[in-house]
Tab-separated table of C-alpha atoms in Angstrom:
chain	number	residue	atom	x	y	z
B	26	MET	CA	-20.518	12.270	15.870
B	27	CYS	CA	-21.947	8.778	15.544
B	28	ALA	CA	-23.659	7.781	18.765
B	29	THR	CA	-22.575	4.175	18.254
B	30	CYS	CA	-18.818	4.539	18.135
B	31	GLY	CA	-17.788	8.189	17.712
B	32	CYS	CA	-16.934	8.123	13.995
B	33	SER	CA	-17.037	11.531	12.343
B	34	ASP	CA	-19.679	12.377	9.775
B	35	GLY	CA	-20.053	14.853	6.932
B	36	ALA	CA	-17.254	13.446	4.794
B	37	ARG	CA	-17.439	12.892	1.029
B	38	PRO	CA	-17.459	9.266	-0.076
B	39	ARG	CA	-15.507	8.670	-3.271
B	40	LEU	CA	-14.935	5.814	-5.696
B	41	THR	CA	-11.447	5.422	-7.152
B	42	THR	CA	-10.746	3.109	-10.068
B	43	VAL	CA	-7.140	1.915	-10.106
B	44	GLY	CA	-5.856	0.824	-13.522
B	45	GLU	CA	-3.265	-1.834	-14.228
B	46	GLY	CA	-0.586	0.829	-14.655
B	47	GLY	CA	-1.447	2.530	-11.390
B	48	GLU	CA	-3.531	5.341	-12.921
B	49	GLN	CA	-6.477	6.401	-10.791
B	50	ASN	CA	-9.842	7.886	-11.635
B	51	THR	CA	-11.971	9.260	-8.787
B	52	ARG	CA	-15.630	10.227	-8.730
B	53	ASP	CA	-18.015	11.445	-6.051
B	54	LEU	CA	-20.277	8.763	-4.554
B	55	ARG	CA	-22.642	11.102	-2.716
B	56	ALA	CA	-25.408	10.434	-5.242
B	57	THR	CA	-25.007	6.653	-5.023
B	58	PRO	CA	-27.965	5.221	-3.059
B	59	SER	CA	-27.619	2.417	-0.546
B	60	GLN	CA	-29.187	-0.651	-2.076
B	61	GLU	CA	-29.058	-4.384	-2.365
B	62	PRO	CA	-26.192	-5.572	-4.585
B	63	ASP	CA	-27.424	-5.980	-8.146
B	64	ALA	CA	-25.220	-7.868	-10.577
B	65	THR	CA	-27.018	-6.326	-13.547
B	66	GLN	CA	-25.592	-2.923	-12.653
B	67	ILE	CA	-21.958	-3.997	-12.622
B	68	PRO	CA	-19.752	-2.974	-15.547
B	69	VAL	CA	-17.475	-5.684	-16.907
B	70	HIS	CA	-13.813	-4.698	-17.053
B	71	GLY	CA	-10.419	-5.708	-15.734
B	72	HIS	CA	-9.748	-3.000	-13.157
B	73	HIS	CA	-9.813	-3.214	-9.395
B	74	HIS	CA	-11.484	-0.452	-7.398
B	75	VAL	CA	-11.160	1.629	-4.289
B	76	LEU	CA	-14.357	2.632	-2.527
B	77	SER	CA	-13.978	5.490	-0.084
B	78	ALA	CA	-16.873	6.062	2.258
B	79	GLU	CA	-15.594	8.348	4.973
B	80	HIS	CA	-18.295	6.905	6.959
B	81	ALA	CA	-20.854	9.549	7.461
B	82	HIS	CA	-23.670	7.622	9.061
B	83	GLY	CA	-25.516	10.247	7.051
B	84	GLN	CA	-28.692	8.253	7.272
B	85	GLU	CA	-29.002	9.471	10.862
B	86	LYS	CA	-28.217	13.162	10.350
B	87	GLU	CA	-31.855	14.131	10.183
B	88	ALA	CA	-32.388	12.475	13.565
B	89	GLN	CA	-29.657	14.613	15.097
B	90	GLY	CA	-31.011	17.861	13.630
B	91	ASN	CA	-29.494	20.956	15.192
B	92	ASP	CA	-28.853	19.357	18.549
B	93	THR	CA	-25.823	21.359	19.656
B	94	HIS	CA	-25.559	19.278	22.832
B	95	HIS	CA	-24.923	16.065	20.871
B	96	HIS	CA	-21.144	16.427	21.080
B	97	HIS	CA	-21.097	17.432	24.746
B	98	GLN	CA	-22.335	14.733	27.055
B	99	HIS	CA	-22.390	15.590	30.754
B	100	GLU	CA	-22.869	13.597	33.897
B	101	HIS	CA	-26.270	15.204	34.485
B	102	ASP	CA	-28.836	14.837	31.740
B	103	PRO	CA	-31.842	17.003	32.633
B	104	ILE	CA	-33.179	17.049	29.053
B	105	GLY	CA	-32.989	13.319	28.431
B	106	LEU	CA	-30.064	13.457	25.998
B	107	GLY	CA	-28.887	10.003	27.039
B	108	SER	CA	-32.136	8.471	25.830
B	109	HIS	CA	-31.795	10.346	22.529
B	110	ILE	CA	-28.294	8.963	21.978
B	111	LEU	CA	-29.326	5.405	22.820
B	112	SER	CA	-32.279	5.679	20.438
B	113	LEU	CA	-30.034	7.020	17.697
B	114	GLU	CA	-27.529	4.211	18.265
B	115	ALA	CA	-30.297	1.603	18.003
B	116	ARG	CA	-31.541	3.147	14.758
B	117	VAL	CA	-28.047	3.163	13.236
B	118	LEU	CA	-27.569	-0.513	14.078
B	119	GLU	CA	-31.092	-1.463	12.978
B	120	LYS	CA	-30.601	0.064	9.533
B	121	ASN	CA	-27.217	-1.610	9.208
B	122	ASP	CA	-28.723	-4.957	10.216
B	123	ARG	CA	-31.434	-4.652	7.568
B	124	LEU	CA	-28.828	-3.978	4.887
B	125	ALA	CA	-26.705	-6.843	6.215
B	126	GLU	CA	-29.614	-9.258	5.815
B	127	ARG	CA	-30.022	-8.130	2.209
B	128	ASN	CA	-26.317	-8.738	1.636
B	129	ARG	CA	-26.600	-12.168	3.239
B	130	ALA	CA	-29.568	-13.164	1.091
B	131	TRP	CA	-27.863	-11.893	-2.062
B	132	LEU	CA	-24.675	-13.827	-1.286
B	133	ALA	CA	-26.475	-17.034	-0.318
B	134	GLY	CA	-28.652	-16.870	-3.408
B	135	ARG	CA	-25.529	-16.884	-5.561
B	136	GLY	CA	-23.713	-19.528	-3.552
B	137	VAL	CA	-21.031	-17.090	-2.357
B	138	LEU	CA	-19.343	-17.590	1.016
B	139	ALA	CA	-18.480	-14.239	2.653
B	140	LEU	CA	-16.114	-14.142	5.622
B	141	ASN	CA	-15.504	-11.112	7.848
B	142	LEU	CA	-11.846	-10.961	8.944
B	143	MET	CA	-11.219	-8.791	12.014
B	144	SER	CA	-8.172	-8.052	14.155
B	145	SER	CA	-5.965	-5.370	15.617
B	146	PRO	CA	-3.760	-3.468	13.142
B	147	GLY	CA	-0.700	-5.533	12.274
B	148	ALA	CA	-2.065	-8.915	13.349
B	149	GLY	CA	-1.374	-10.297	9.871
B	150	LYS	CA	-4.729	-10.279	8.061
B	151	THR	CA	-3.372	-9.169	4.686
B	152	THR	CA	-0.364	-11.481	4.800
B	153	LEU	CA	-2.646	-14.406	5.636
B	154	LEU	CA	-4.912	-13.453	2.739
B	155	GLU	CA	-1.986	-13.287	0.299
B	156	ARG	CA	-0.820	-16.761	1.315
B	157	THR	CA	-4.354	-18.189	1.238
B	158	LEU	CA	-5.141	-16.734	-2.179
B	159	GLU	CA	-1.894	-18.039	-3.626
B	160	ASP	CA	-2.391	-21.546	-2.227
B	161	LEU	CA	-6.093	-22.007	-3.022
B	162	SER	CA	-6.607	-20.005	-6.213
B	163	ALA	CA	-6.673	-23.173	-8.313
B	164	GLU	CA	-9.422	-24.791	-6.204
B	165	PHE	CA	-12.236	-22.216	-6.325
B	166	PRO	CA	-12.786	-18.544	-7.218
B	167	MET	CA	-12.049	-15.924	-4.567
B	168	ALA	CA	-12.418	-12.163	-4.180
B	169	VAL	CA	-11.492	-9.609	-1.541
B	170	VAL	CA	-13.039	-6.490	-0.019
B	171	GLU	CA	-10.270	-4.494	1.672
B	172	GLY	CA	-11.154	-2.046	4.454
B	173	ASP	CA	-8.834	0.713	5.690
B	174	GLN	CA	-9.199	4.309	6.753
B	175	GLU	CA	-6.868	5.475	3.982
B	176	THR	CA	-4.496	4.278	1.202
B	177	THR	CA	-4.846	1.540	-1.392
B	178	TYR	CA	-1.801	-0.378	-0.179
B	179	ASP	CA	-3.612	-3.584	0.758
B	180	ALA	CA	-5.688	-3.687	-2.437
B	181	GLU	CA	-2.496	-3.254	-4.458
B	182	ARG	CA	-0.908	-6.169	-2.574
B	183	ILE	CA	-3.925	-8.404	-3.194
B	184	SER	CA	-4.174	-7.426	-6.867
B	185	LYS	CA	-0.681	-8.861	-7.433
B	186	VAL	CA	-2.117	-12.301	-6.624
B	187	CYS	CA	-4.499	-11.777	-9.584
B	188	VAL	CA	-7.665	-11.931	-7.471
B	189	PRO	CA	-10.548	-9.438	-7.865
B	190	VAL	CA	-10.345	-6.811	-5.107
B	191	VAL	CA	-11.994	-3.567	-4.054
B	192	GLN	CA	-10.633	-1.142	-1.487
B	193	ILE	CA	-13.060	0.649	0.812
B	194	ASN	CA	-11.560	3.685	2.537
B	195	THR	CA	-13.561	4.799	5.562
B	196	GLY	CA	-11.664	8.043	6.230
B	197	GLN	CA	-12.208	8.769	9.919
B	198	GLY	CA	-14.492	5.758	10.268
B	199	CYS	CA	-13.260	2.855	12.365
B	200	HIS	CA	-15.126	-0.067	10.772
B	201	LEU	CA	-16.900	-1.286	7.661
B	202	GLU	CA	-20.689	-1.260	7.405
B	203	ALA	CA	-23.171	-3.326	5.421
B	204	ASP	CA	-23.874	-0.399	3.086
B	205	MET	CA	-20.194	-0.104	2.147
B	206	VAL	CA	-19.855	-3.841	1.607
B	207	ALA	CA	-22.963	-3.830	-0.616
B	208	GLN	CA	-21.307	-1.292	-2.908
B	209	GLY	CA	-18.104	-3.317	-2.892
B	210	LEU	CA	-20.022	-6.431	-3.902
B	211	GLN	CA	-21.591	-4.533	-6.784
B	212	GLN	CA	-18.116	-3.839	-8.133
B	213	LEU	CA	-16.770	-7.338	-7.496
B	214	ASN	CA	-19.777	-9.284	-8.808
B	215	PRO	CA	-18.316	-12.525	-7.368
B	216	LYS	CA	-18.768	-15.738	-9.324
B	217	THR	CA	-21.020	-18.520	-8.120
B	218	GLY	CA	-19.113	-20.688	-5.665
B	219	SER	CA	-16.717	-17.897	-4.716
B	220	VAL	CA	-15.266	-17.175	-1.310
B	221	VAL	CA	-15.287	-13.430	-0.569
B	222	PHE	CA	-12.921	-12.293	2.174
B	223	ILE	CA	-13.885	-9.001	3.820
B	224	GLU	CA	-10.815	-7.586	5.549
B	225	ASN	CA	-12.244	-5.165	8.096
B	226	VAL	CA	-10.534	-2.048	9.447
B	227	GLY	CA	-7.949	-2.957	12.087
B	228	ASN	CA	-9.850	-2.488	15.354
B	229	LEU	CA	-11.010	-4.868	18.101
B	230	VAL	CA	-13.980	-2.744	19.211
B	231	CYS	CA	-16.463	-1.330	16.685
B	232	PRO	CA	-16.243	-3.943	13.887
B	233	ALA	CA	-17.766	-6.398	16.362
B	234	LEU	CA	-20.971	-4.322	16.448
B	235	PHE	CA	-21.669	-4.163	12.709
B	236	ASP	CA	-23.044	-7.150	10.820
B	237	LEU	CA	-21.932	-7.048	7.177
B	238	GLY	CA	-23.971	-9.979	5.893
B	239	GLU	CA	-21.099	-12.418	6.280
B	240	ALA	CA	-21.535	-16.152	6.782
B	241	ALA	CA	-18.884	-16.231	9.524
B	242	LYS	CA	-16.741	-13.921	11.631
B	243	ILE	CA	-13.041	-14.689	11.881
B	244	VAL	CA	-10.869	-12.989	14.494
B	245	ILE	CA	-7.094	-13.049	14.068
B	246	LEU	CA	-5.028	-12.694	17.227
B	247	SER	CA	-1.274	-12.277	16.884
B	248	VAL	CA	0.957	-13.637	19.628
B	249	THR	CA	2.797	-10.298	19.568
B	250	GLU	CA	-0.324	-8.614	21.026
B	251	GLY	CA	-0.426	-10.431	24.353
B	252	GLU	CA	-2.504	-13.283	25.693
B	253	ASP	CA	-4.970	-11.008	27.511
B	254	LYS	CA	-6.746	-9.637	24.407
B	255	PRO	CA	-9.777	-11.969	24.661
B	256	ARG	CA	-10.524	-10.627	28.130
B	257	LYS	CA	-9.849	-7.017	27.189
B	258	TYR	CA	-12.102	-7.187	24.103
B	259	PRO	CA	-14.656	-9.883	24.989
B	260	HIS	CA	-17.397	-8.726	22.599
B	261	MET	CA	-15.151	-9.231	19.577
B	262	PHE	CA	-14.064	-12.716	20.590
B	263	HIS	CA	-17.491	-13.787	21.852
B	264	GLY	CA	-18.933	-13.161	18.380
B	265	ALA	CA	-16.235	-15.101	16.538
B	266	ASP	CA	-16.914	-18.316	14.638
B	267	LEU	CA	-13.197	-18.933	14.248
B	268	VAL	CA	-10.170	-17.550	16.094
B	269	LEU	CA	-6.792	-17.784	14.380
B	270	ILE	CA	-3.823	-17.392	16.721
B	271	ASN	CA	-1.272	-16.059	14.253
B	272	LYS	CA	2.540	-15.773	14.192
B	273	VAL	CA	3.023	-18.814	16.417
B	274	ASP	CA	6.463	-19.239	14.848
B	275	LEU	CA	7.526	-16.331	17.102
B	276	LEU	CA	6.550	-18.054	20.354
B	277	PRO	CA	10.129	-19.129	21.214
B	278	HIS	CA	11.252	-15.503	20.989
B	279	ILE	CA	8.563	-13.580	22.886
B	280	ARG	CA	6.729	-13.613	26.205
B	281	PHE	CA	3.292	-14.990	25.403
B	282	ASP	CA	1.423	-17.430	27.627
B	283	LEU	CA	-0.323	-19.636	25.054
B	284	ASP	CA	-2.057	-21.799	27.659
B	285	ARG	CA	-3.537	-18.752	29.365
B	286	CYS	CA	-4.699	-17.333	26.017
B	287	LEU	CA	-6.417	-20.627	25.159
B	288	LYS	CA	-8.051	-20.645	28.608
B	289	TYR	CA	-9.452	-17.137	28.038
B	290	LEU	CA	-10.696	-18.080	24.573
B	291	LYS	CA	-12.477	-21.177	25.871
B	292	GLU	CA	-14.205	-19.012	28.480
B	293	ILE	CA	-15.244	-16.190	26.132
B	294	ALA	CA	-15.390	-17.794	22.681
B	295	HIS	CA	-16.313	-21.303	23.772
B	296	HIS	CA	-18.404	-21.910	20.627
B	297	ALA	CA	-15.622	-20.849	18.214
B	298	ASP	CA	-13.083	-23.021	16.465
B	299	ILE	CA	-9.500	-22.146	17.427
B	300	LEU	CA	-6.491	-22.732	15.183
B	301	GLN	CA	-2.820	-21.902	15.705
B	302	ILE	CA	-1.160	-20.705	12.513
B	303	SER	CA	1.797	-18.902	10.992
B	304	SER	CA	1.396	-17.195	7.641
B	305	SER	CA	5.190	-17.073	7.326
B	306	SER	CA	6.177	-20.646	8.175
B	307	GLY	CA	2.950	-22.278	6.996
B	308	GLN	CA	2.257	-23.894	10.352
B	309	GLY	CA	-1.441	-24.627	10.796
B	310	LEU	CA	-2.395	-23.417	7.316
B	311	PRO	CA	-3.613	-26.859	6.126
B	312	GLU	CA	-6.130	-26.849	8.994
B	313	TRP	CA	-7.186	-23.304	8.065
B	314	TYR	CA	-7.668	-24.360	4.450
B	315	ASP	CA	-9.715	-27.375	5.531
B	316	TRP	CA	-11.929	-25.064	7.602
B	317	LEU	CA	-12.525	-22.918	4.492
B	318	ARG	CA	-13.305	-25.956	2.357
B	319	ASP	CA	-15.771	-27.284	4.938
B	320	ARG	CA	-17.581	-23.934	5.172
B	321	ARG	CA	-17.787	-23.631	1.406
B	322	GLN	CA	-19.025	-27.214	1.026
B	323	HIS	CA	-21.643	-26.629	3.717
B	324	LEU	CA	-22.944	-23.590	1.819
B	325	GLU	CA	-23.131	-25.609	-1.408
B	326	SER	CA	-25.038	-28.397	0.374
B	327	SER	CA	-27.468	-25.878	1.880
B	328	ASN	CA	-28.126	-24.390	-1.547
B	329	TRP	CA	-28.790	-27.816	-3.054
B	330	ASP	CA	-31.249	-28.550	-0.260
B	331	VAL	CA	-33.136	-25.353	-1.072
B	332	VAL	CA	-33.189	-26.197	-4.789
B	333	GLU	CA	-34.488	-29.737	-4.141
B	334	LYS	CA	-37.294	-28.450	-1.870
B	335	HIS	CA	-38.531	-26.214	-4.678
């Protein structure tokens, strides 16, 4: 088990190519090394892909060795197992952070804005993406990395909007990692000036721990979840650059204390922008689109500054 979050290991990662007619071709990814995205290695074709990385954290297997006590933690720790687990957790996160920095440098060097979208299952991430892609596709290029434990449902939905998309299936894993995103970027090969949306696995706990190399973290909170989520999952909301309170069109029909939710967010995510939106009615979407435009323009300005200095 992964010391960081409890994800299972030992699974076989696989890459599935989904054709326009729905045909699928799967190959084993066990021999694929973790590496910085390299556009020169990307084949040019019109398919979208499904990456399945049932999330082995295999890079840490050798550290675990034959430790049969690893799965059985007890209150008393006479052999120092707790220290071993904490060390292993730090090493997992350190390796992920190194890969995330490589992703970030690769994206920035190509003028690509990557955004990590996180939420509980059913908060409306995919629906928001569909609406956003439809409304902004004429303004600038976009691409999507979809993360789910299983199925290609979300990638199939996104592909209907005619936007490049890859699906990463984590199997028993509960979050995306920088290594997985790097492989997804290799397949996408986003154009200069693109916005890449990374839709993380639905989960308000572990995705907050893993940097993917994104320029900003966006947390989507649906009013159907309850106003207490920021206090229940403070780490997720504290790390957010933007919080989208979604499905506000349902407020007249449900018990949700919006003022209390905003109070909690200002306490925990005081540095984050907060927008109230509805993907269905369109409420608040112009402000969301303006936020995207501002972030993209800021990245372009930063890149020009670097070019001028050299």
